[in-house]
Amino acid sequence: MREVYLVGAAQSDYGSFPDESYRSLFSTAFEGAVDSVDGDLDRERIDEAYIGTLGVGGRQLGLPGPAVTEHVGLDGASCTRVENACAASGVALRQAALAIRSGVADVALAGGVEVMTDMSGEQTRYWLGVSGETEWERMAGTTFAGVYAQMADAHMAEYGTTREQLSRVAVKNHANGAKNPHAHLGFECSLDQAMEGSTVADPLNLYDCCPTSDGASAVILTSREVAEELTDEPIRLSGTGQASGRVGLFQRPTITGIPATTEAAEQAYEEADVGPEDVDFAEVHDCFSIAELLAYEDLGFCEKGEAGPYVESGATEPDGERPVNLSGGLKSKGHPIGATGGGQAVEVFKQLRGEAGDRQVDGLERGLTHNVGGSGGAVVVGVYERGWA
């Protein structure tokens, strides 16, 4: 199979933008991605486009992909809308990579977009809830936060994970997000604030939960031959993996981990010929603080049950052994559902090229993205490396 390289990547700001549309947000991300390419990329060279979106709120439920790509002048490219809940644009990126590896495309666009803040809280909870099991979770009254609260409660009971360890995820990610000009919640918080937030779904409080955001992301992938024309600082997508799991929490063999993460990670590690110990930094799916802790274990960054002590040790801080969510993660940067996975790749691209501004960590050679749909019904993992293979 052919090698795959990222030559451009960008995102819009994440937040609440009543004066923006899904088209204008995507245009911002796409034009930023084109501008980030070192060479002169003719957009007519884009063969395939994959756009992730849940399509919340009733806007352009059919054909949202072509609706945004035509807006940025990609009338000739084949466009596919990808829906895999919160993993939509992570899967879109993997599909773009597979198109290049197979020879179907030489240049492909992967991206995502979502507008979520123009709905009532009740409508937002509905659209988030449909990413879980509909009949036995959402229609029974379980919220998205409620599902992850059950996972947190089980992990705390089985492994002794503490309230403070959950809160340290929020403190770390807000500190990182405060350095990210694109972040929705770009402010720091103290440990006391994070521990004393109002309860959302016990044991999770307000500081354990990511916001719902508007935003878009775009990533340009190419074959090696095209990458050699366009950049002297290539970022190689050396491994990808995708797995599906039981959509409903009650259907799974365990709720103290996400089996699909482990399977997707094993695929990505094998394809990249690396192990978790070789990953320098990661952008993981922290829709709730417990989700980041589970990711540490499921991705192999620490042993099962050790995620609490792992975050407490400082290992995932910017100056730790493996920084996690330097962008601020979903918790601080924000979570526009369809744009999230692509946004993770944008951060990895910037860090590996030394272009992450105030949050830049020097010496990074290999990064990982981890994008989860729902509470683990779909997971996609990517491994990225600096330089040519």
mmCIF file of C-alpha atoms in Angstrom:
data_model
loop_
_atom_site.group_PDB
_atom_site.id
_atom_site.type_symbol
_atom_site.label_atom_id
_atom_site.label_comp_id
_atom_site.label_asym_id
_atom_site.label_seq_id
_atom_site.Cartn_x
_atom_site.Cartn_y
_atom_site.Cartn_z
ATOM 1 C CA MET A 1 0.000 0.000 0.000
ATOM 2 C CA ARG A 2 1.065 3.578 -0.635
ATOM 3 C CA GLU A 3 2.272 5.874 2.133
ATOM 4 C CA VAL A 4 -0.039 8.651 3.341
ATOM 5 C CA TYR A 5 1.069 12.139 4.382
ATOM 6 C CA LEU A 6 -0.619 15.157 5.932
ATOM 7 C CA VAL A 7 0.420 18.315 4.093
ATOM 8 C CA GLY A 8 -2.125 20.772 5.485
ATOM 9 C CA ALA A 9 -4.479 21.019 8.458
ATOM 10 C CA ALA A 10 -6.521 23.709 10.191
ATOM 11 C CA GLN A 11 -9.636 24.329 12.216
ATOM 12 C CA SER A 12 -12.010 27.160 12.926
ATOM 13 C CA ASP A 13 -12.399 28.553 16.399
ATOM 14 C CA TYR A 14 -14.594 26.341 18.573
ATOM 15 C CA GLY A 15 -17.352 28.011 20.576
ATOM 16 C CA SER A 16 -20.745 29.648 20.151
ATOM 17 C CA PHE A 17 -21.082 31.638 16.928
ATOM 18 C CA PRO A 18 -24.636 32.822 16.224
ATOM 19 C CA ASP A 19 -23.469 34.779 13.181
ATOM 20 C CA GLU A 20 -21.778 31.770 11.539
ATOM 21 C CA SER A 21 -23.232 28.883 9.535
ATOM 22 C CA TYR A 22 -21.978 25.357 9.002
ATOM 23 C CA ARG A 23 -20.803 26.482 5.551
ATOM 24 C CA SER A 24 -18.869 29.497 6.812
ATOM 25 C CA LEU A 25 -17.251 27.525 9.634
ATOM 26 C CA PHE A 26 -16.124 24.829 7.231
ATOM 27 C CA SER A 27 -14.820 27.424 4.800
ATOM 28 C CA THR A 28 -12.640 28.891 7.567
ATOM 29 C CA ALA A 29 -11.144 25.480 8.349
ATOM 30 C CA PHE A 30 -10.671 24.504 4.714
ATOM 31 C CA GLU A 31 -9.036 27.761 3.640
ATOM 32 C CA GLY A 32 -6.770 27.538 6.671
ATOM 33 C CA ALA A 33 -5.750 24.005 5.702
ATOM 34 C CA VAL A 34 -4.946 25.095 2.124
ATOM 35 C CA ASP A 35 -2.952 28.071 3.419
ATOM 36 C CA SER A 36 -0.948 25.777 5.742
ATOM 37 C CA VAL A 37 0.390 23.752 2.791
ATOM 38 C CA ASP A 38 3.987 24.766 2.122
ATOM 39 C CA GLY A 39 3.657 24.545 -1.645
ATOM 40 C CA ASP A 40 0.943 25.721 -4.026
ATOM 41 C CA LEU A 41 -1.945 23.241 -3.880
ATOM 42 C CA ASP A 42 -4.504 23.587 -6.641
ATOM 43 C CA ARG A 43 -7.801 22.616 -4.995
ATOM 44 C CA GLU A 44 -8.870 20.999 -8.259
ATOM 45 C CA ARG A 45 -6.349 18.243 -7.447
ATOM 46 C CA ILE A 46 -8.506 17.042 -4.549
ATOM 47 C CA ASP A 47 -9.948 13.746 -5.760
ATOM 48 C CA GLU A 48 -12.029 12.686 -2.763
ATOM 49 C CA ALA A 49 -13.581 14.459 0.222
ATOM 50 C CA TYR A 50 -14.937 12.869 3.396
ATOM 51 C CA ILE A 51 -16.905 15.116 5.725
ATOM 52 C CA GLY A 52 -17.908 14.075 9.231
ATOM 53 C CA THR A 53 -21.088 15.468 10.738
ATOM 54 C CA LEU A 54 -23.944 14.280 12.896
ATOM 55 C CA GLY A 55 -26.097 16.993 11.320
ATOM 56 C CA VAL A 56 -27.714 18.146 14.554
ATOM 57 C CA GLY A 57 -30.501 20.661 14.709
ATOM 58 C CA GLY A 58 -32.229 19.944 11.427
ATOM 59 C CA ARG A 59 -29.868 21.731 9.020
ATOM 60 C CA GLN A 60 -29.142 20.040 5.703
ATOM 61 C CA LEU A 61 -29.718 16.514 7.041
ATOM 62 C CA GLY A 62 -29.253 15.111 3.560
ATOM 63 C CA LEU A 63 -26.065 15.838 1.593
ATOM 64 C CA PRO A 64 -24.296 18.054 4.149
ATOM 65 C CA GLY A 65 -20.945 16.956 2.706
ATOM 66 C CA PRO A 66 -21.535 18.292 -0.808
ATOM 67 C CA ALA A 67 -23.220 21.346 0.730
ATOM 68 C CA VAL A 68 -19.967 22.435 2.380
ATOM 69 C CA THR A 69 -17.533 21.255 -0.284
ATOM 70 C CA GLU A 70 -19.387 23.021 -3.090
ATOM 71 C CA HIS A 71 -19.245 26.170 -0.942
ATOM 72 C CA VAL A 72 -15.424 26.072 -1.008
ATOM 73 C CA GLY A 73 -15.220 25.344 -4.727
ATOM 74 C CA LEU A 74 -14.741 21.560 -4.751
ATOM 75 C CA ASP A 75 -17.415 20.878 -7.336
ATOM 76 C CA GLY A 76 -15.418 18.151 -9.070
ATOM 77 C CA ALA A 77 -14.343 16.099 -6.049
ATOM 78 C CA SER A 78 -16.322 13.068 -4.971
ATOM 79 C CA CYS A 79 -17.737 13.852 -1.525
ATOM 80 C CA THR A 80 -19.007 11.421 1.113
ATOM 81 C CA ARG A 81 -20.736 12.358 4.349
ATOM 82 C CA VAL A 82 -19.505 10.260 7.308
ATOM 83 C CA GLU A 83 -21.616 9.772 10.433
ATOM 84 C CA ASN A 84 -20.194 7.819 13.335
ATOM 85 C CA ALA A 85 -21.393 10.078 16.136
ATOM 86 C CA CYS A 86 -18.489 11.874 17.848
ATOM 87 C CA ALA A 87 -15.978 9.795 15.837
ATOM 88 C CA ALA A 88 -17.301 11.082 12.513
ATOM 89 C CA SER A 89 -14.322 13.104 11.281
ATOM 90 C CA GLY A 90 -11.791 10.680 12.760
ATOM 91 C CA VAL A 91 -13.386 8.015 10.580
ATOM 92 C CA ALA A 92 -13.541 10.489 7.684
ATOM 93 C CA LEU A 93 -9.780 10.941 7.979
ATOM 94 C CA ARG A 94 -9.224 7.186 7.983
ATOM 95 C CA GLN A 95 -11.401 6.802 4.882
ATOM 96 C CA ALA A 96 -9.382 9.505 3.130
ATOM 97 C CA ALA A 97 -6.171 7.683 4.052
ATOM 98 C CA LEU A 98 -7.536 4.386 2.739
ATOM 99 C CA ALA A 99 -8.471 6.068 -0.547
ATOM 100 C CA ILE A 100 -4.875 7.222 -0.971
ATOM 101 C CA ARG A 101 -3.350 3.903 0.107
ATOM 102 C CA SER A 102 -5.503 2.017 -2.374
ATOM 103 C CA GLY A 103 -4.657 4.334 -5.262
ATOM 104 C CA VAL A 104 -8.202 5.668 -5.637
ATOM 105 C CA ALA A 105 -6.975 9.184 -4.790
ATOM 106 C CA ASP A 106 -3.705 11.100 -4.832
ATOM 107 C CA VAL A 107 -5.087 13.997 -2.792
ATOM 108 C CA ALA A 108 -7.973 13.709 -0.347
ATOM 109 C CA LEU A 109 -9.725 16.035 2.065
ATOM 110 C CA ALA A 110 -10.977 14.893 5.466
ATOM 111 C CA GLY A 111 -12.928 17.218 7.683
ATOM 112 C CA GLY A 112 -15.956 17.791 9.819
ATOM 113 C CA VAL A 113 -18.394 20.453 10.928
ATOM 114 C CA GLU A 114 -21.120 20.918 13.494
ATOM 115 C CA VAL A 115 -23.344 23.731 14.753
ATOM 116 C CA MET A 116 -24.714 22.874 18.188
ATOM 117 C CA THR A 117 -25.282 26.069 20.151
ATOM 118 C CA ASP A 118 -28.383 27.323 18.354
ATOM 119 C CA MET A 119 -30.610 24.739 20.047
ATOM 120 C CA SER A 120 -32.227 24.562 23.454
ATOM 121 C CA GLY A 121 -30.606 22.470 26.167
ATOM 122 C CA GLU A 122 -33.352 19.876 25.751
ATOM 123 C CA GLN A 123 -32.709 19.557 22.020
ATOM 124 C CA THR A 124 -28.952 19.333 22.565
ATOM 125 C CA ARG A 125 -29.407 16.519 25.099
ATOM 126 C CA TYR A 126 -31.585 14.712 22.562
ATOM 127 C CA TRP A 127 -28.986 14.907 19.791
ATOM 128 C CA LEU A 128 -26.215 13.822 22.119
ATOM 129 C CA GLY A 129 -28.388 11.016 23.444
ATOM 130 C CA VAL A 130 -28.996 9.492 20.028
ATOM 131 C CA SER A 131 -25.300 8.585 19.939
ATOM 132 C CA GLY A 132 -26.016 6.086 22.692
ATOM 133 C CA GLU A 133 -28.362 3.110 22.695
ATOM 134 C CA THR A 134 -31.750 4.577 21.801
ATOM 135 C CA GLU A 135 -34.327 2.146 23.172
ATOM 136 C CA TRP A 136 -32.734 1.151 26.468
ATOM 137 C CA GLU A 137 -30.699 4.242 27.332
ATOM 138 C CA ARG A 138 -31.967 7.468 25.770
ATOM 139 C CA MET A 139 -35.697 6.610 25.746
ATOM 140 C CA ALA A 140 -35.383 5.343 29.304
ATOM 141 C CA GLY A 141 -34.121 8.767 30.345
ATOM 142 C CA THR A 142 -30.378 8.197 30.504
ATOM 143 C CA THR A 143 -28.327 11.206 29.437
ATOM 144 C CA PHE A 144 -24.913 11.120 27.756
ATOM 145 C CA ALA A 145 -23.369 12.345 31.001
ATOM 146 C CA GLY A 146 -25.301 9.666 32.855
ATOM 147 C CA VAL A 147 -23.727 6.897 30.800
ATOM 148 C CA TYR A 148 -20.193 8.118 31.493
ATOM 149 C CA ALA A 149 -21.123 8.664 35.146
ATOM 150 C CA GLN A 150 -21.863 4.947 35.402
ATOM 151 C CA MET A 151 -18.445 4.218 33.918
ATOM 152 C CA ALA A 152 -16.794 6.601 36.382
ATOM 153 C CA ASP A 153 -18.641 5.128 39.337
ATOM 154 C CA ALA A 154 -17.613 1.597 38.347
ATOM 155 C CA HIS A 155 -13.957 2.594 37.866
ATOM 156 C CA MET A 156 -13.896 4.351 41.230
ATOM 157 C CA ALA A 157 -15.426 1.339 42.948
ATOM 158 C CA GLU A 158 -13.188 -1.256 41.291
ATOM 159 C CA TYR A 159 -9.854 0.568 41.238
ATOM 160 C CA GLY A 160 -10.104 3.245 43.898
ATOM 161 C CA THR A 161 -10.024 6.146 41.436
ATOM 162 C CA THR A 162 -10.679 9.363 43.359
ATOM 163 C CA ARG A 163 -12.614 12.571 42.883
ATOM 164 C CA GLU A 164 -9.311 14.479 42.869
ATOM 165 C CA GLN A 165 -7.862 12.305 40.108
ATOM 166 C CA LEU A 166 -10.889 12.987 37.895
ATOM 167 C CA SER A 167 -10.530 16.706 38.565
ATOM 168 C CA ARG A 168 -6.845 16.712 37.666
ATOM 169 C CA VAL A 169 -7.837 15.885 34.083
ATOM 170 C CA ALA A 170 -9.924 19.060 33.940
ATOM 171 C CA VAL A 171 -7.224 21.213 35.544
ATOM 172 C CA LYS A 172 -4.571 19.976 33.096
ATOM 173 C CA ASN A 173 -6.724 20.364 30.016
ATOM 174 C CA HIS A 174 -7.947 23.831 30.949
ATOM 175 C CA ALA A 175 -4.342 24.922 31.512
ATOM 176 C CA ASN A 176 -3.496 23.652 28.016
ATOM 177 C CA GLY A 177 -6.612 25.129 26.450
ATOM 178 C CA ALA A 178 -5.851 28.537 27.951
ATOM 179 C CA LYS A 179 -2.892 28.633 25.527
ATOM 180 C CA ASN A 180 -5.040 27.672 22.522
ATOM 181 C CA PRO A 181 -6.600 30.619 20.671
ATOM 182 C CA HIS A 182 -9.181 28.268 19.109
ATOM 183 C CA ALA A 183 -10.510 26.954 22.434
ATOM 184 C CA HIS A 184 -14.148 27.278 23.435
ATOM 185 C CA LEU A 185 -13.359 27.362 27.173
ATOM 186 C CA GLY A 186 -9.905 28.915 27.048
ATOM 187 C CA PHE A 187 -9.467 29.589 30.742
ATOM 188 C CA GLU A 188 -7.618 27.934 33.596
ATOM 189 C CA CYS A 189 -9.274 26.440 36.653
ATOM 190 C CA SER A 190 -7.921 25.465 40.056
ATOM 191 C CA LEU A 191 -8.130 21.995 41.555
ATOM 192 C CA ASP A 192 -10.576 23.279 44.162
ATOM 193 C CA GLN A 193 -12.836 24.718 41.464
ATOM 194 C CA ALA A 194 -12.743 21.498 39.475
ATOM 195 C CA MET A 195 -13.582 19.410 42.529
ATOM 196 C CA GLU A 196 -16.416 21.632 43.727
ATOM 197 C CA GLY A 197 -18.356 22.081 40.480
ATOM 198 C CA SER A 198 -22.104 21.559 40.526
ATOM 199 C CA THR A 199 -23.202 17.967 40.020
ATOM 200 C CA VAL A 200 -24.271 16.984 36.499
ATOM 201 C CA ALA A 201 -24.541 13.197 36.885
ATOM 202 C CA ASP A 202 -22.982 11.886 40.075
ATOM 203 C CA PRO A 203 -20.004 11.454 40.397
ATOM 204 C CA LEU A 204 -19.418 13.821 37.437
ATOM 205 C CA ASN A 205 -19.683 17.557 37.944
ATOM 206 C CA LEU A 206 -19.642 20.515 35.588
ATOM 207 C CA TYR A 207 -15.840 20.534 35.320
ATOM 208 C CA ASP A 208 -15.832 16.866 34.276
ATOM 209 C CA CYS A 209 -17.944 17.584 31.180
ATOM 210 C CA CYS A 210 -16.952 19.081 27.826
ATOM 211 C CA PRO A 211 -19.037 21.858 26.261
ATOM 212 C CA THR A 212 -21.195 21.573 23.165
ATOM 213 C CA SER A 213 -19.594 23.694 20.479
ATOM 214 C CA ASP A 214 -19.818 25.045 16.958
ATOM 215 C CA GLY A 215 -16.774 24.469 14.774
ATOM 216 C CA ALA A 216 -15.083 22.813 11.819
ATOM 217 C CA SER A 217 -11.816 21.077 10.957
ATOM 218 C CA ALA A 218 -10.059 20.176 7.706
ATOM 219 C CA VAL A 219 -7.062 17.977 6.902
ATOM 220 C CA ILE A 220 -5.394 17.508 3.490
ATOM 221 C CA LEU A 221 -3.810 14.102 2.853
ATOM 222 C CA THR A 222 -1.712 13.036 -0.120
ATOM 223 C CA SER A 223 0.389 10.243 -1.522
ATOM 224 C CA ARG A 224 4.157 10.462 -1.051
ATOM 225 C CA GLU A 225 4.654 11.564 -4.647
ATOM 226 C CA VAL A 226 2.362 14.556 -4.188
ATOM 227 C CA ALA A 227 3.713 15.307 -0.707
ATOM 228 C CA GLU A 228 7.237 15.571 -2.142
ATOM 229 C CA GLU A 229 5.974 18.343 -4.431
ATOM 230 C CA LEU A 230 4.312 20.285 -1.632
ATOM 231 C CA THR A 231 6.401 20.099 1.536
ATOM 232 C CA ASP A 232 9.815 19.539 3.048
ATOM 233 C CA GLU A 233 8.225 18.905 6.471
ATOM 234 C CA PRO A 234 5.983 15.893 5.916
ATOM 235 C CA ILE A 235 3.804 14.336 8.601
ATOM 236 C CA ARG A 236 3.202 10.672 7.867
ATOM 237 C CA LEU A 237 0.065 8.843 8.930
ATOM 238 C CA SER A 238 1.905 5.623 9.698
ATOM 239 C CA GLY A 239 -0.934 3.634 11.214
ATOM 240 C CA THR A 240 -4.712 3.702 11.587
ATOM 241 C CA GLY A 241 -7.185 1.441 13.299
ATOM 242 C CA GLN A 242 -10.944 1.390 13.665
ATOM 243 C CA ALA A 243 -13.218 -0.819 15.722
ATOM 244 C CA SER A 244 -16.859 -1.015 16.674
ATOM 245 C CA GLY A 245 -18.260 -1.996 20.051
ATOM 246 C CA ARG A 246 -21.627 -2.514 21.668
ATOM 247 C CA VAL A 247 -23.573 0.731 21.445
ATOM 248 C CA GLY A 248 -25.334 0.207 24.754
ATOM 249 C CA LEU A 249 -23.344 0.219 27.969
ATOM 250 C CA PHE A 250 -25.411 -2.625 29.404
ATOM 251 C CA GLN A 251 -24.416 -4.869 26.489
ATOM 252 C CA ARG A 252 -20.679 -4.785 27.176
ATOM 253 C CA PRO A 253 -18.455 -7.235 29.041
ATOM 254 C CA THR A 254 -16.971 -4.331 31.025
ATOM 255 C CA ILE A 255 -17.818 -0.703 31.757
ATOM 256 C CA THR A 256 -14.419 0.153 33.241
ATOM 257 C CA GLY A 257 -12.897 0.350 29.769
ATOM 258 C CA ILE A 258 -13.823 0.704 26.109
ATOM 259 C CA PRO A 259 -12.900 -2.512 24.279
ATOM 260 C CA ALA A 260 -13.145 -0.852 20.869
ATOM 261 C CA THR A 261 -10.328 1.530 21.861
ATOM 262 C CA THR A 262 -8.017 -1.358 22.645
ATOM 263 C CA GLU A 263 -8.827 -3.070 19.332
ATOM 264 C CA ALA A 264 -8.440 0.099 17.242
ATOM 265 C CA ALA A 265 -5.160 0.938 18.997
ATOM 266 C CA GLU A 266 -3.745 -2.536 18.395
ATOM 267 C CA GLN A 267 -4.507 -2.188 14.682
ATOM 268 C CA ALA A 268 -2.862 1.241 14.502
ATOM 269 C CA TYR A 269 0.209 0.150 16.476
ATOM 270 C CA GLU A 270 0.668 -2.927 14.317
ATOM 271 C CA GLU A 271 0.371 -0.980 11.081
ATOM 272 C CA ALA A 272 2.834 1.660 12.298
ATOM 273 C CA ASP A 273 5.125 -1.031 13.758
ATOM 274 C CA VAL A 274 5.232 0.696 17.140
ATOM 275 C CA GLY A 275 3.887 0.171 20.639
ATOM 276 C CA PRO A 276 2.287 2.538 23.130
ATOM 277 C CA GLU A 277 5.697 3.130 24.686
ATOM 278 C CA ASP A 278 6.788 4.754 21.398
ATOM 279 C CA VAL A 279 4.075 7.433 21.455
ATOM 280 C CA ASP A 280 5.451 10.840 22.494
ATOM 281 C CA PHE A 281 2.102 12.611 22.937
ATOM 282 C CA ALA A 282 -1.583 12.065 22.285
ATOM 283 C CA GLU A 283 -4.886 13.792 21.659
ATOM 284 C CA VAL A 284 -7.513 11.582 23.288
ATOM 285 C CA HIS A 285 -11.288 11.761 23.458
ATOM 286 C CA ASP A 286 -12.053 13.394 26.817
ATOM 287 C CA CYS A 287 -15.747 14.188 26.446
ATOM 288 C CA PHE A 288 -15.792 13.548 30.196
ATOM 289 C CA SER A 289 -12.853 13.373 32.583
ATOM 290 C CA ILE A 290 -13.352 9.636 33.104
ATOM 291 C CA ALA A 291 -13.074 9.124 29.331
ATOM 292 C CA GLU A 292 -9.486 10.414 29.377
ATOM 293 C CA LEU A 293 -8.573 8.139 32.269
ATOM 294 C CA LEU A 294 -10.058 5.128 30.468
ATOM 295 C CA ALA A 295 -8.116 6.082 27.339
ATOM 296 C CA TYR A 296 -4.799 5.965 29.232
ATOM 297 C CA GLU A 297 -5.462 2.334 30.110
ATOM 298 C CA ASP A 298 -7.129 1.209 26.880
ATOM 299 C CA LEU A 299 -4.342 2.717 24.745
ATOM 300 C CA GLY A 300 -1.674 0.999 26.834
ATOM 301 C CA PHE A 301 -0.154 4.135 28.377
ATOM 302 C CA CYS A 302 -0.513 2.611 31.841
ATOM 303 C CA GLU A 303 -1.724 -0.617 33.422
ATOM 304 C CA LYS A 304 -5.400 -1.336 34.006
ATOM 305 C CA GLY A 305 -6.651 0.489 37.067
ATOM 306 C CA GLU A 306 -3.617 2.809 37.193
ATOM 307 C CA ALA A 307 -5.032 5.780 35.275
ATOM 308 C CA GLY A 308 -5.764 7.772 38.425
ATOM 309 C CA PRO A 309 -2.212 7.559 39.797
ATOM 310 C CA TYR A 310 -0.896 8.087 36.246
ATOM 311 C CA VAL A 311 -2.544 11.501 35.826
ATOM 312 C CA GLU A 312 -1.689 12.390 39.420
ATOM 313 C CA SER A 313 1.997 11.676 38.728
ATOM 314 C CA GLY A 314 2.160 14.447 36.118
ATOM 315 C CA ALA A 315 2.986 12.001 33.309
ATOM 316 C CA THR A 316 0.415 13.582 30.982
ATOM 317 C CA GLU A 317 1.358 17.214 31.675
ATOM 318 C CA PRO A 318 3.170 19.189 28.937
ATOM 319 C CA ASP A 319 6.484 18.484 30.689
ATOM 320 C CA GLY A 320 5.594 14.875 31.514
ATOM 321 C CA GLU A 321 6.697 11.654 29.865
ATOM 322 C CA ARG A 322 3.696 11.638 27.503
ATOM 323 C CA PRO A 323 1.689 14.875 27.209
ATOM 324 C CA VAL A 324 -2.006 14.306 26.588
ATOM 325 C CA ASN A 325 -4.425 16.841 25.105
ATOM 326 C CA LEU A 326 -2.022 19.716 24.568
ATOM 327 C CA SER A 327 -4.840 21.386 22.621
ATOM 328 C CA GLY A 328 -7.020 21.451 25.725
ATOM 329 C CA GLY A 329 -8.925 18.405 24.552
ATOM 330 C CA LEU A 330 -12.674 18.286 24.209
ATOM 331 C CA LYS A 331 -12.900 19.527 27.789
ATOM 332 C CA SER A 332 -11.394 22.941 27.069
ATOM 333 C CA LYS A 333 -10.962 23.290 23.298
ATOM 334 C CA GLY A 334 -14.544 22.143 22.776
ATOM 335 C CA HIS A 335 -16.572 19.398 21.122
ATOM 336 C CA PRO A 336 -18.360 20.227 17.846
ATOM 337 C CA ILE A 337 -19.256 16.573 17.295
ATOM 338 C CA GLY A 338 -18.470 16.167 13.606
ATOM 339 C CA ALA A 339 -15.294 18.267 13.742
ATOM 340 C CA THR A 340 -13.634 16.721 16.798
ATOM 341 C CA GLY A 341 -11.573 13.896 15.264
ATOM 342 C CA GLY A 342 -10.241 16.140 12.529
ATOM 343 C CA GLY A 343 -9.413 18.781 15.125
ATOM 344 C CA GLN A 344 -7.295 16.255 17.000
ATOM 345 C CA ALA A 345 -5.285 15.627 13.832
ATOM 346 C CA VAL A 346 -4.839 19.390 13.394
ATOM 347 C CA GLU A 347 -3.184 19.603 16.814
ATOM 348 C CA VAL A 348 -0.886 16.654 16.095
ATOM 349 C CA PHE A 349 0.060 18.199 12.734
ATOM 350 C CA LYS A 350 0.929 21.510 14.381
ATOM 351 C CA GLN A 351 2.893 19.959 17.246
ATOM 352 C CA LEU A 352 4.957 17.742 14.959
ATOM 353 C CA ARG A 353 5.763 20.716 12.708
ATOM 354 C CA GLY A 354 6.613 22.972 15.642
ATOM 355 C CA GLU A 355 3.733 25.338 14.867
ATOM 356 C CA ALA A 356 1.618 25.102 18.032
ATOM 357 C CA GLY A 357 2.536 28.488 19.456
ATOM 358 C CA ASP A 358 2.507 28.939 23.235
ATOM 359 C CA ARG A 359 1.540 25.309 23.839
ATOM 360 C CA GLN A 360 4.347 23.873 21.683
ATOM 361 C CA VAL A 361 6.332 21.012 23.237
ATOM 362 C CA ASP A 362 9.733 20.584 21.615
ATOM 363 C CA GLY A 363 11.259 17.286 20.530
ATOM 364 C CA LEU A 364 8.053 15.453 19.616
ATOM 365 C CA GLU A 365 8.445 12.828 16.885
ATOM 366 C CA ARG A 366 5.352 10.619 17.100
ATOM 367 C CA GLY A 367 1.775 11.466 18.045
ATOM 368 C CA LEU A 368 -1.537 9.642 18.409
ATOM 369 C CA THR A 369 -5.186 10.580 17.977
ATOM 370 C CA HIS A 370 -8.043 8.728 19.671
ATOM 371 C CA ASN A 371 -11.613 9.558 18.642
ATOM 372 C CA VAL A 372 -14.649 7.867 20.211
ATOM 373 C CA GLY A 373 -18.220 7.697 18.940
ATOM 374 C CA GLY A 374 -20.889 7.727 21.643
ATOM 375 C CA SER A 375 -19.741 5.907 24.762
ATOM 376 C CA GLY A 376 -17.556 3.538 22.733
ATOM 377 C CA GLY A 377 -19.709 2.162 19.936
ATOM 378 C CA ALA A 378 -17.109 3.362 17.427
ATOM 379 C CA VAL A 379 -13.434 4.205 17.907
ATOM 380 C CA VAL A 380 -10.699 5.284 15.497
ATOM 381 C CA VAL A 381 -7.000 5.651 16.388
ATOM 382 C CA GLY A 382 -4.228 7.185 14.292
ATOM 383 C CA VAL A 383 -0.428 7.230 14.651
ATOM 384 C CA TYR A 384 1.501 10.118 13.075
ATOM 385 C CA GLU A 385 5.265 10.603 12.600
ATOM 386 C CA ARG A 386 7.585 13.362 11.468
ATOM 387 C CA GLY A 387 9.511 12.909 8.228
ATOM 388 C CA TRP A 388 9.571 10.499 5.315
ATOM 389 C CA ALA A 389 9.302 6.760 5.892
#
